[in-house]
GROMACS .gro file of C-alpha atoms in nm:
model
  427
    1MET     CA    1  -2.949   0.758  -2.776
    2SER     CA    2  -2.660   0.828  -2.539
    3LEU     CA    3  -2.643   1.189  -2.661
    4ILE     CA    4  -3.014   1.235  -2.609
    5LEU     CA    5  -2.995   1.101  -2.252
    6THR     CA    6  -2.696   1.324  -2.174
    7LEU     CA    7  -2.877   1.633  -2.299
    8ALA     CA    8  -3.182   1.535  -2.100
    9CYS     CA    9  -2.971   1.500  -1.785
   10ASN     CA   10  -2.818   1.843  -1.835
   11SER     CA   11  -3.149   2.011  -1.903
   12GLN     CA   12  -3.304   1.862  -1.591
   13LYS     CA   13  -3.005   1.968  -1.388
   14ASP     CA   14  -3.058   2.328  -1.494
   15GLY     CA   15  -3.413   2.312  -1.363
   16TYR     CA   16  -3.301   2.199  -1.016
   17GLU     CA   17  -3.513   2.346  -0.740
   18SER     CA   18  -3.358   2.380  -0.396
   19GLU     CA   19  -3.460   2.518  -0.062
   20ALA     CA   20  -3.181   2.757   0.022
   21ASP     CA   21  -3.292   2.809   0.378
   22VAL     CA   22  -3.265   2.437   0.463
   23PHE     CA   23  -2.924   2.407   0.299
   24THR     CA   24  -2.791   2.716   0.476
   25MET     CA   25  -2.931   2.597   0.805
   26VAL     CA   26  -2.755   2.262   0.780
   27ALA     CA   27  -2.431   2.416   0.650
   28ASN     CA   28  -2.416   2.656   0.943
   29GLY     CA   29  -2.515   2.390   1.194
   30THR     CA   30  -2.818   2.590   1.307
   31ILE     CA   31  -3.068   2.306   1.340
   32PRO     CA   32  -3.367   2.438   1.537
   33PRO     CA   33  -3.414   2.297   1.886
   34VAL     CA   34  -3.660   2.016   1.942
   35ASN     CA   35  -3.950   2.152   2.147
   36GLY     CA   36  -4.201   1.880   2.219
   37ALA     CA   37  -4.559   1.939   2.105
   38HIS     CA   38  -4.856   1.901   2.335
   39ASN     CA   39  -5.103   1.627   2.252
   40ALA     CA   40  -4.847   1.444   2.038
   41THR     CA   41  -5.064   1.134   2.011
   42GLY     CA   42  -5.354   1.328   1.864
   43ILE     CA   43  -5.125   1.508   1.620
   44LEU     CA   44  -4.979   1.183   1.494
   45LYS     CA   45  -5.321   1.024   1.447
   46GLN     CA   46  -5.436   1.328   1.253
   47LEU     CA   47  -5.123   1.340   1.036
   48PHE     CA   48  -5.123   0.974   0.940
   49ARG     CA   49  -5.498   0.939   0.889
   50ASP     CA   50  -5.485   1.007   0.515
   51TYR     CA   51  -5.109   0.976   0.473
   52ASP     CA   52  -4.979   0.737   0.203
   53LYS     CA   53  -4.616   0.644   0.276
   54ARG     CA   54  -4.589   0.470  -0.061
   55LEU     CA   55  -4.581   0.806  -0.238
   56ARG     CA   56  -4.307   1.061  -0.203
   57PRO     CA   57  -4.384   1.424  -0.105
   58ASP     CA   58  -4.507   1.647  -0.390
   59TYR     CA   59  -4.565   1.340  -0.604
   60ALA     CA   60  -4.603   1.413  -0.978
   61ARG     CA   61  -4.531   1.783  -0.921
   62ARG     CA   62  -4.162   1.853  -0.854
   63ALA     CA   63  -3.840   1.686  -0.747
   64ILE     CA   64  -3.782   1.676  -0.374
   65PRO     CA   65  -3.447   1.831  -0.268
   66ILE     CA   66  -3.272   1.623  -0.002
   67THR     CA   67  -2.982   1.775   0.190
   68VAL     CA   68  -2.725   1.522   0.314
   69SER     CA   69  -2.514   1.582   0.624
   70LEU     CA   70  -2.249   1.339   0.749
   71GLY     CA   71  -2.060   1.316   1.073
   72ILE     CA   72  -1.789   1.057   1.012
   73LEU     CA   73  -1.663   0.908   1.335
   74SER     CA   74  -1.361   0.737   1.184
   75ILE     CA   75  -1.204   0.576   0.880
   76GLY     CA   76  -1.038   0.249   0.970
   77ASN     CA   77  -0.985  -0.119   0.906
   78ILE     CA   78  -0.807  -0.044   0.580
   79ARG     CA   79  -0.728  -0.366   0.394
   80THR     CA   80  -0.492  -0.290   0.109
   81GLU     CA   81  -0.498  -0.650  -0.013
   82ASP     CA   82  -0.875  -0.620  -0.079
   83MET     CA   83  -0.879  -0.243  -0.147
   84GLU     CA   84  -1.145  -0.201   0.122
   85PHE     CA   85  -1.196   0.033   0.416
   86THR     CA   86  -1.460   0.100   0.682
   87PHE     CA   87  -1.658   0.418   0.751
   88ASP     CA   88  -1.847   0.472   1.076
   89VAL     CA   89  -2.097   0.749   0.996
   90TYR     CA   90  -2.377   0.952   1.146
   91PHE     CA   91  -2.586   0.981   0.831
   92ARG     CA   92  -2.847   1.258   0.822
   93GLN     CA   93  -3.099   1.341   0.547
   94ILE     CA   94  -3.316   1.653   0.553
   95TRP     CA   95  -3.622   1.731   0.340
   96LYS     CA   96  -3.973   1.875   0.361
   97ASP     CA   97  -4.299   1.686   0.347
   98THR     CA   98  -4.589   1.927   0.312
   99ARG     CA   99  -4.837   1.653   0.401
  100LEU     CA  100  -4.702   1.649   0.758
  101VAL     CA  101  -4.746   2.016   0.846
  102PHE     CA  102  -4.905   2.065   1.190
  103GLY     CA  103  -4.778   2.405   1.301
  104SER     CA  104  -4.460   2.611   1.301
  105ARG     CA  105  -4.094   2.514   1.329
  106ASP     CA  106  -4.099   2.600   1.697
  107ILE     CA  107  -4.250   2.262   1.784
  108ALA     CA  108  -4.137   1.914   1.683
  109LEU     CA  109  -4.206   1.545   1.726
  110THR     CA  110  -3.941   1.275   1.766
  111LEU     CA  111  -4.020   0.941   1.599
  112GLN     CA  112  -3.833   0.615   1.651
  113GLN     CA  113  -3.868   0.241   1.600
  114GLU     CA  114  -4.219   0.137   1.484
  115ALA     CA  115  -4.329   0.495   1.421
  116LEU     CA  116  -4.080   0.515   1.134
  117ASN     CA  117  -4.282   0.256   0.947
  118GLU     CA  118  -4.559   0.514   0.903
  119ILE     CA  119  -4.355   0.776   0.720
  120TRP     CA  120  -4.206   0.799   0.372
  121LEU     CA  121  -3.824   0.769   0.369
  122PRO     CA  122  -3.587   0.812   0.073
  123ASP     CA  123  -3.421   0.504  -0.076
  124THR     CA  124  -3.068   0.641  -0.038
  125TYR     CA  125  -2.781   0.392  -0.058
  126PHE     CA  126  -2.401   0.380  -0.088
  127GLU     CA  127  -2.304   0.265  -0.433
  128ASN     CA  128  -1.949   0.147  -0.359
  129ALA     CA  129  -2.043  -0.028  -0.032
  130VAL     CA  130  -1.954  -0.395   0.003
  131LYS     CA  131  -2.144  -0.431   0.330
  132THR     CA  132  -2.369  -0.187   0.516
  133PHE     CA  133  -2.478  -0.226   0.876
  134VAL     CA  134  -2.747   0.008   1.013
  135HIS     CA  135  -2.763   0.047   1.390
  136GLN     CA  136  -3.139   0.013   1.427
  137GLU     CA  137  -3.153   0.170   1.773
  138THR     CA  138  -3.016   0.496   1.632
  139ARG     CA  139  -3.274   0.548   1.355
  140THR     CA  140  -3.456   0.869   1.449
  141VAL     CA  141  -3.683   1.115   1.268
  142VAL     CA  142  -3.741   1.466   1.398
  143LEU     CA  143  -4.059   1.611   1.247
  144TYR     CA  144  -4.101   1.988   1.279
  145GLY     CA  145  -4.434   2.162   1.262
  146ASP     CA  146  -4.370   2.317   0.921
  147GLY     CA  147  -4.305   1.975   0.763
  148LEU     CA  148  -3.925   1.981   0.793
  149ILE     CA  149  -3.790   1.629   0.850
  150ILE     CA  150  -3.446   1.531   0.980
  151PHE     CA  151  -3.376   1.160   0.944
  152SER     CA  152  -3.065   1.047   1.131
  153GLN     CA  153  -2.904   0.705   1.174
  154ARG     CA  154  -2.566   0.554   1.249
  155VAL     CA  155  -2.427   0.337   0.972
  156THR     CA  156  -2.111   0.126   0.951
  157ILE     CA  157  -2.003   0.089   0.589
  158THR     CA  158  -1.740  -0.139   0.441
  159ALA     CA  159  -1.664   0.017   0.103
  160THR     CA  160  -1.427  -0.047  -0.180
  161THR     CA  161  -1.222   0.203  -0.377
  162LEU     CA  162  -0.963   0.186  -0.652
  163MET     CA  163  -0.615   0.212  -0.503
  164ASN     CA  164  -0.291   0.279  -0.686
  165PHE     CA  165   0.015   0.119  -0.522
  166ARG     CA  166   0.286   0.231  -0.764
  167ALA     CA  167   0.435   0.466  -0.502
  168TYR     CA  168   0.380   0.229  -0.206
  169PRO     CA  169   0.466   0.293   0.076
  170MET     CA  170   0.487   0.664  -0.011
  171ASP     CA  171   0.150   0.657  -0.185
  172THR     CA  172  -0.159   0.875  -0.161
  173GLN     CA  173  -0.501   0.710  -0.151
  174VAL     CA  174  -0.851   0.851  -0.191
  175PHE     CA  175  -1.129   0.705   0.023
  176ARG     CA  176  -1.466   0.784  -0.127
  177MET     CA  177  -1.836   0.729  -0.073
  178ASP     CA  178  -2.087   0.756  -0.357
  179ILE     CA  179  -2.438   0.839  -0.232
  180LEU     CA  180  -2.743   0.826  -0.456
  181SER     CA  181  -3.101   0.707  -0.478
  182TYR     CA  182  -3.159   0.347  -0.573
  183GLY     CA  183  -3.473   0.388  -0.782
  184ARG     CA  184  -3.565   0.759  -0.807
  185ASP     CA  185  -3.400   0.971  -1.074
  186ILE     CA  186  -3.351   1.348  -1.080
  187LYS     CA  187  -3.715   1.400  -1.178
  188GLN     CA  188  -3.808   1.282  -0.829
  189LEU     CA  189  -3.512   1.335  -0.595
  190ARG     CA  190  -3.228   1.587  -0.600
  191TYR     CA  191  -2.935   1.549  -0.361
  192ARG     CA  192  -2.698   1.808  -0.226
  193GLY     CA  193  -2.426   1.770   0.034
  194SER     CA  194  -2.352   1.997   0.325
  195ASN     CA  195  -2.160   1.995   0.651
  196VAL     CA  196  -1.942   1.686   0.608
  197GLN     CA  197  -1.720   1.645   0.913
  198LEU     CA  198  -1.455   1.391   0.999
  199ILE     CA  199  -1.467   1.374   1.376
  200ASN     CA  200  -1.161   1.157   1.435
  201ARG     CA  201  -0.881   1.239   1.191
  202GLU     CA  202  -0.617   1.024   1.360
  203MET     CA  203  -0.526   0.708   1.172
  204SER     CA  204  -0.243   0.467   1.247
  205GLU     CA  205  -0.137   0.417   0.886
  206PHE     CA  206  -0.265   0.724   0.701
  207MET     CA  207  -0.290   1.098   0.752
  208ILE     CA  208  -0.591   1.284   0.611
  209THR     CA  209  -0.476   1.585   0.407
  210LYS     CA  210  -0.791   1.688   0.221
  211GLN     CA  211  -1.165   1.631   0.209
  212SER     CA  212  -1.413   1.734  -0.058
  213VAL     CA  213  -1.779   1.703  -0.158
  214GLU     CA  214  -1.862   1.662  -0.525
  215MET     CA  215  -2.196   1.661  -0.705
  216ASP     CA  216  -2.250   1.487  -1.036
  217THR     CA  217  -2.528   1.342  -1.248
  218LYS     CA  218  -2.488   0.981  -1.346
  219GLU     CA  219  -2.658   0.823  -1.642
  220LEU     CA  220  -2.794   0.479  -1.555
  221PHE     CA  221  -3.036   0.234  -1.713
  222MET     CA  222  -3.342   0.391  -1.547
  223GLY     CA  223  -3.244   0.752  -1.615
  224CYS     CA  224  -3.022   1.023  -1.469
  225PHE     CA  225  -2.941   1.013  -1.099
  226ASP     CA  226  -2.777   1.262  -0.866
  227VAL     CA  227  -2.455   1.125  -0.720
  228LEU     CA  228  -2.308   1.284  -0.409
  229THR     CA  229  -1.941   1.186  -0.371
  230ILE     CA  230  -1.752   1.233  -0.044
  231LYS     CA  231  -1.374   1.210  -0.084
  232PHE     CA  232  -1.096   1.196   0.172
  233THR     CA  233  -0.740   1.220   0.045
  234ALA     CA  234  -0.492   1.042   0.272
  235VAL     CA  235  -0.112   1.011   0.270
  236ARG     CA  236   0.046   0.696   0.407
  237ARG     CA  237   0.267   0.742   0.712
  238ILE     CA  238   0.616   0.630   0.616
  239GLY     CA  239   0.775   0.596   0.961
  240TYR     CA  240   0.669   0.234   1.005
  241TYR     CA  241   0.817   0.135   0.669
  242VAL     CA  242   1.144   0.316   0.734
  243ILE     CA  243   1.192   0.099   1.042
  244ARG     CA  244   1.062  -0.227   0.894
  245ILE     CA  245   1.182  -0.208   0.532
  246TYR     CA  246   1.426   0.066   0.436
  247LEU     CA  247   1.661   0.064   0.736
  248PRO     CA  248   1.708  -0.319   0.751
  249CYS     CA  249   1.755  -0.333   0.375
  250VAL     CA  250   2.019  -0.058   0.376
  251LEU     CA  251   2.204  -0.219   0.666
  252CYS     CA  252   2.207  -0.559   0.494
  253THR     CA  253   2.345  -0.404   0.178
  254ILE     CA  254   2.618  -0.217   0.367
  255VAL     CA  255   2.713  -0.533   0.562
  256SER     CA  256   2.770  -0.717   0.232
  257TRP     CA  257   3.042  -0.462   0.148
  258MET     CA  258   3.252  -0.572   0.447
  259ALA     CA  259   3.396  -0.837   0.219
  260PHE     CA  260   3.588  -0.567   0.028
  261TRP     CA  261   3.809  -0.512   0.332
  262MET     CA  262   3.874  -0.883   0.400
  263ASP     CA  263   4.171  -1.095   0.289
  264PRO     CA  264   4.092  -1.238  -0.060
  265ALA     CA  265   4.228  -1.573   0.055
  266TYR     CA  266   3.934  -1.611   0.296
  267ILE     CA  267   3.680  -1.689   0.026
  268GLY     CA  268   3.453  -1.877   0.267
  269ASP     CA  269   3.415  -1.588   0.509
  270ARG     CA  270   3.363  -1.337   0.230
  271SER     CA  271   3.097  -1.553   0.064
  272ALA     CA  272   2.917  -1.614   0.393
  273ILE     CA  273   2.864  -1.240   0.443
  274GLY     CA  274   2.715  -1.194   0.096
  275ILE     CA  275   2.491  -1.501   0.112
  276THR     CA  276   2.356  -1.405   0.456
  277SER     CA  277   2.272  -1.055   0.330
  278LEU     CA  278   2.093  -1.198   0.027
  279LEU     CA  279   1.882  -1.435   0.237
  280THR     CA  280   1.785  -1.154   0.474
  281GLN     CA  281   1.667  -0.936   0.186
  282ILE     CA  282   1.468  -1.224   0.039
  283PHE     CA  283   1.292  -1.257   0.374
  284LEU     CA  284   1.208  -0.885   0.366
  285VAL     CA  285   1.054  -0.923   0.019
  286GLY     CA  286   0.836  -1.209   0.143
  287SER     CA  287   0.713  -1.021   0.449
  288ILE     CA  288   0.611  -0.719   0.237
  289SER     CA  289   0.435  -0.926  -0.028
  290GLU     CA  290   0.202  -1.087   0.226
  291ALA     CA  291   0.023  -0.757   0.292
  292MET     CA  292   0.020  -0.634  -0.068
  293PRO     CA  293  -0.248  -0.690  -0.333
  294ARG     CA  294  -0.156  -0.905  -0.629
  295VAL     CA  295  -0.075  -0.628  -0.874
  296SER     CA  296   0.104  -0.667  -1.205
  297TYR     CA  297   0.335  -0.366  -1.170
  298VAL     CA  298   0.645  -0.286  -0.963
  299ASN     CA  299   0.583  -0.048  -0.673
  300ALA     CA  300   0.832   0.177  -0.496
  301ALA     CA  301   0.909  -0.074  -0.220
  302ASP     CA  302   0.974  -0.348  -0.478
  303LEU     CA  303   1.208  -0.117  -0.669
  304PHE     CA  304   1.410  -0.035  -0.358
  305LEU     CA  305   1.442  -0.402  -0.261
  306ILE     CA  306   1.536  -0.508  -0.614
  307VAL     CA  307   1.813  -0.247  -0.642
  308SER     CA  308   1.943  -0.327  -0.292
  309PHE     CA  309   1.933  -0.696  -0.376
  310SER     CA  310   2.132  -0.621  -0.693
  311PHE     CA  311   2.402  -0.434  -0.499
  312THR     CA  312   2.432  -0.723  -0.255
  313PHE     CA  313   2.449  -0.977  -0.537
  314LEU     CA  314   2.715  -0.773  -0.719
  315ALA     CA  315   2.920  -0.762  -0.398
  316LEU     CA  316   2.903  -1.141  -0.381
  317PHE     CA  317   2.992  -1.161  -0.749
  318GLU     CA  318   3.293  -0.932  -0.688
  319THR     CA  319   3.414  -1.172  -0.418
  320ALA     CA  320   3.395  -1.461  -0.664
  321ALA     CA  321   3.574  -1.255  -0.930
  322VAL     CA  322   3.861  -1.171  -0.694
  323TYR     CA  323   3.906  -1.535  -0.598
  324ARG     CA  324   3.884  -1.640  -0.962
  325LYS     CA  325   4.154  -1.392  -1.051
  326ALA     CA  326   4.375  -1.527  -0.774
  327LYS     CA  327   4.337  -1.887  -0.892
  328SER     CA  328   4.400  -1.790  -1.252
  329MET     CA  329   4.719  -1.605  -1.170
  330CYS     CA  330   4.826  -1.895  -0.952
  331ARG     CA  331   4.799  -2.136  -1.246
  332THR     CA  332   4.949  -1.918  -1.519
  333GLU     CA  333   5.247  -1.753  -1.348
  334ASN     CA  334   5.569  -1.925  -1.459
  335VAL     CA  335   5.837  -2.001  -1.203
  336ILE     CA  336   6.175  -2.092  -1.360
  337PRO     CA  337   6.384  -2.324  -1.137
  338SER     CA  338   6.755  -2.252  -1.084
  339GLN     CA  339   7.043  -2.470  -1.222
  340GLU     CA  340   7.108  -2.614  -0.878
  341GLU     CA  341   6.742  -2.713  -0.842
  342LYS     CA  342   6.754  -2.881  -1.185
  343LYS     CA  343   7.066  -3.086  -1.079
  344ASN     CA  344   6.890  -3.186  -0.757
  345ASP     CA  345   6.587  -3.298  -0.961
  346ILE     CA  346   6.810  -3.516  -1.184
  347THR     CA  347   6.990  -3.666  -0.884
  348ASN     CA  348   6.660  -3.730  -0.706
  349ALA     CA  349   6.518  -3.890  -1.018
  350GLU     CA  350   6.816  -4.129  -1.059
  351SER     CA  351   6.809  -4.215  -0.691
  352PHE     CA  352   6.434  -4.274  -0.720
  353GLU     CA  353   6.481  -4.519  -1.013
  354SER     CA  354   6.752  -4.723  -0.829
  355ASN     CA  355   6.548  -4.732  -0.512
  356GLN     CA  356   6.239  -4.834  -0.708
  357ASP     CA  357   6.421  -5.138  -0.857
  358GLU     CA  358   6.557  -5.249  -0.522
  359SER     CA  359   6.230  -5.224  -0.334
  360ALA     CA  360   5.989  -5.341  -0.603
  361SER     CA  361   6.004  -5.702  -0.490
  362SER     CA  362   5.990  -5.633  -0.121
  363ASN     CA  363   5.735  -5.359  -0.057
  364GLY     CA  364   5.524  -5.192  -0.327
  365ALA     CA  365   5.365  -4.948  -0.086
  366THR     CA  366   5.706  -4.822   0.024
  367ALA     CA  367   5.805  -4.765  -0.335
  368PHE     CA  368   5.488  -4.561  -0.396
  369ARG     CA  369   5.567  -4.338  -0.099
  370ASN     CA  370   5.924  -4.293  -0.227
  371HIS     CA  371   5.776  -4.191  -0.562
  372GLU     CA  372   5.568  -3.925  -0.395
  373LYS     CA  373   5.869  -3.810  -0.197
  374PHE     CA  374   6.102  -3.771  -0.496
  375SER     CA  375   5.849  -3.656  -0.758
  376PRO     CA  376   5.921  -3.323  -0.933
  377HIS     CA  377   5.886  -3.013  -0.720
  378ASP     CA  378   5.599  -2.859  -0.927
  379ASP     CA  379   5.333  -2.912  -0.659
  380ARG     CA  380   5.549  -2.762  -0.386
  381LEU     CA  381   5.624  -2.463  -0.606
  382LYS     CA  382   5.256  -2.429  -0.686
  383VAL     CA  383   5.164  -2.411  -0.318
  384LYS     CA  384   5.449  -2.168  -0.261
  385LEU     CA  385   5.328  -1.956  -0.554
  386CYS     CA  386   4.967  -1.939  -0.431
  387THR     CA  387   5.082  -1.848  -0.082
  388ASN     CA  388   5.308  -1.576  -0.216
  389PHE     CA  389   5.030  -1.446  -0.443
  390PHE     CA  390   4.770  -1.405  -0.169
  391GLY     CA  391   5.030  -1.244   0.050
  392LYS     CA  392   5.113  -1.009  -0.234
  393MET     CA  393   4.743  -0.919  -0.273
  394LYS     CA  394   4.713  -0.853   0.097
  395GLY     CA  395   5.015  -0.629   0.098
  396LEU     CA  396   4.958  -0.435  -0.223
  397ASP     CA  397   4.574  -0.425  -0.194
  398ASN     CA  398   4.366  -0.591  -0.465
  399GLN     CA  399   4.259  -0.355  -0.742
  400LEU     CA  400   3.903  -0.493  -0.767
  401ASP     CA  401   3.844  -0.450  -0.395
  402ARG     CA  402   3.988  -0.101  -0.404
  403ILE     CA  403   3.749   0.002  -0.685
  404ALA     CA  404   3.451  -0.163  -0.516
  405ARG     CA  405   3.515   0.022  -0.188
  406GLY     CA  406   3.443   0.351  -0.362
  407LEU     CA  407   3.204   0.251  -0.641
  408PHE     CA  408   2.946   0.058  -0.437
  409PRO     CA  409   2.886   0.319  -0.159
  410VAL     CA  410   2.874   0.608  -0.407
  411GLY     CA  411   2.638   0.431  -0.644
  412TYR     CA  412   2.403   0.319  -0.365
  413THR     CA  413   2.400   0.668  -0.210
  414VAL     CA  414   2.308   0.824  -0.545
  415PHE     CA  415   2.026   0.574  -0.589
  416ILE     CA  416   1.880   0.634  -0.240
  417THR     CA  417   1.895   1.012  -0.285
  418ALA     CA  418   1.725   1.002  -0.626
  419TYR     CA  419   1.470   0.746  -0.503
  420PHE     CA  420   1.342   0.950  -0.209
  421LEU     CA  421   1.358   1.280  -0.399
  422ILE     CA  422   1.141   1.146  -0.681
  423PHE     CA  423   0.875   0.982  -0.465
  424LEU     CA  424   0.863   1.246  -0.193
  425ILE     CA  425   0.825   1.524  -0.450
  426ASP     CA  426   0.533   1.336  -0.605
  427LEU     CA  427   0.390   1.290  -0.257
   0.00000   0.00000   0.00000
């Protein structure tokens, strides 16, 4: 059944009848001037006396070609979280109604408001519109003497379109409008687009790079319908995101590397730099996510933040590794005391034992302090060792810090270069 309907759609498309003069006239912008007719009231009474607005022109004989012309004032109010945007359009439809012939094209009648209720109008609608608002005061029909009709109105359309955010914020989006008849298939109405103009091309967030008009036949439940698709290809302006995302993120990552040039003994100061940079980048991730749709894939901005976050975390991890190495060396390095120090330890120990016996009955607290005073010199040597070790690191330069000073900047620079080359080439 699907194959039969498809063949039927194609065969009817081949038999499309158009009025080339109307199409050329609209495409060239040569709409004839509106010269008012004398005795307009009498003409209207005569025209609508036997006129049935419930039936389309040339009913049961041929499909009526309708030429569509659009003057788009602006594209705005783009909501990426809802994948919606707003069109403000001067929407014009042009066709011929042979039942309303009253002379030549040199004379015309202008109909508005209640008079429009007396004339047949096509049931054109915007398929991907979420909300459509018609400015009633702008609905106007110009009826020429040869039956040519120009129906114009201003429409504000909130439409939805499928957006791909994988390259955000260096992405390209396509804003589209699908125009077709609601209940009349290609046996009754045939659409064709002409003279689509975007009046205001300036947008705060996007830059229009291309516009196109496409015609297609769509197979629906009630038959085959002409679909006129207006597309505007837009590239997102990246300047805002360079200032709000990329530059702060790069600076935070570079600041975290300041720890590589600090004294390893100052573990608190080195850790504070890394933790502050991490928290700042987490805040950047939160601010970006608020304006983004809930998608299940990683976009370009997420990738940049994740890699920058990783570099900052690795810098903090390097600080911990350096301090861990210092503590480990402080515990394992063996310091052999001299013979004189050993004799002093034995003398101090014997003196400590005699003093402990003499003072045990008089003052226990004093004995405890004497014990601390004459205990082995391991703790004092340990403090001396740690002090000497950190001083040695400061003088000879720690190997981990020296490697990190070159590895981190080079690796991050390579990533940034590859990142922008890949996405900007695709753009």
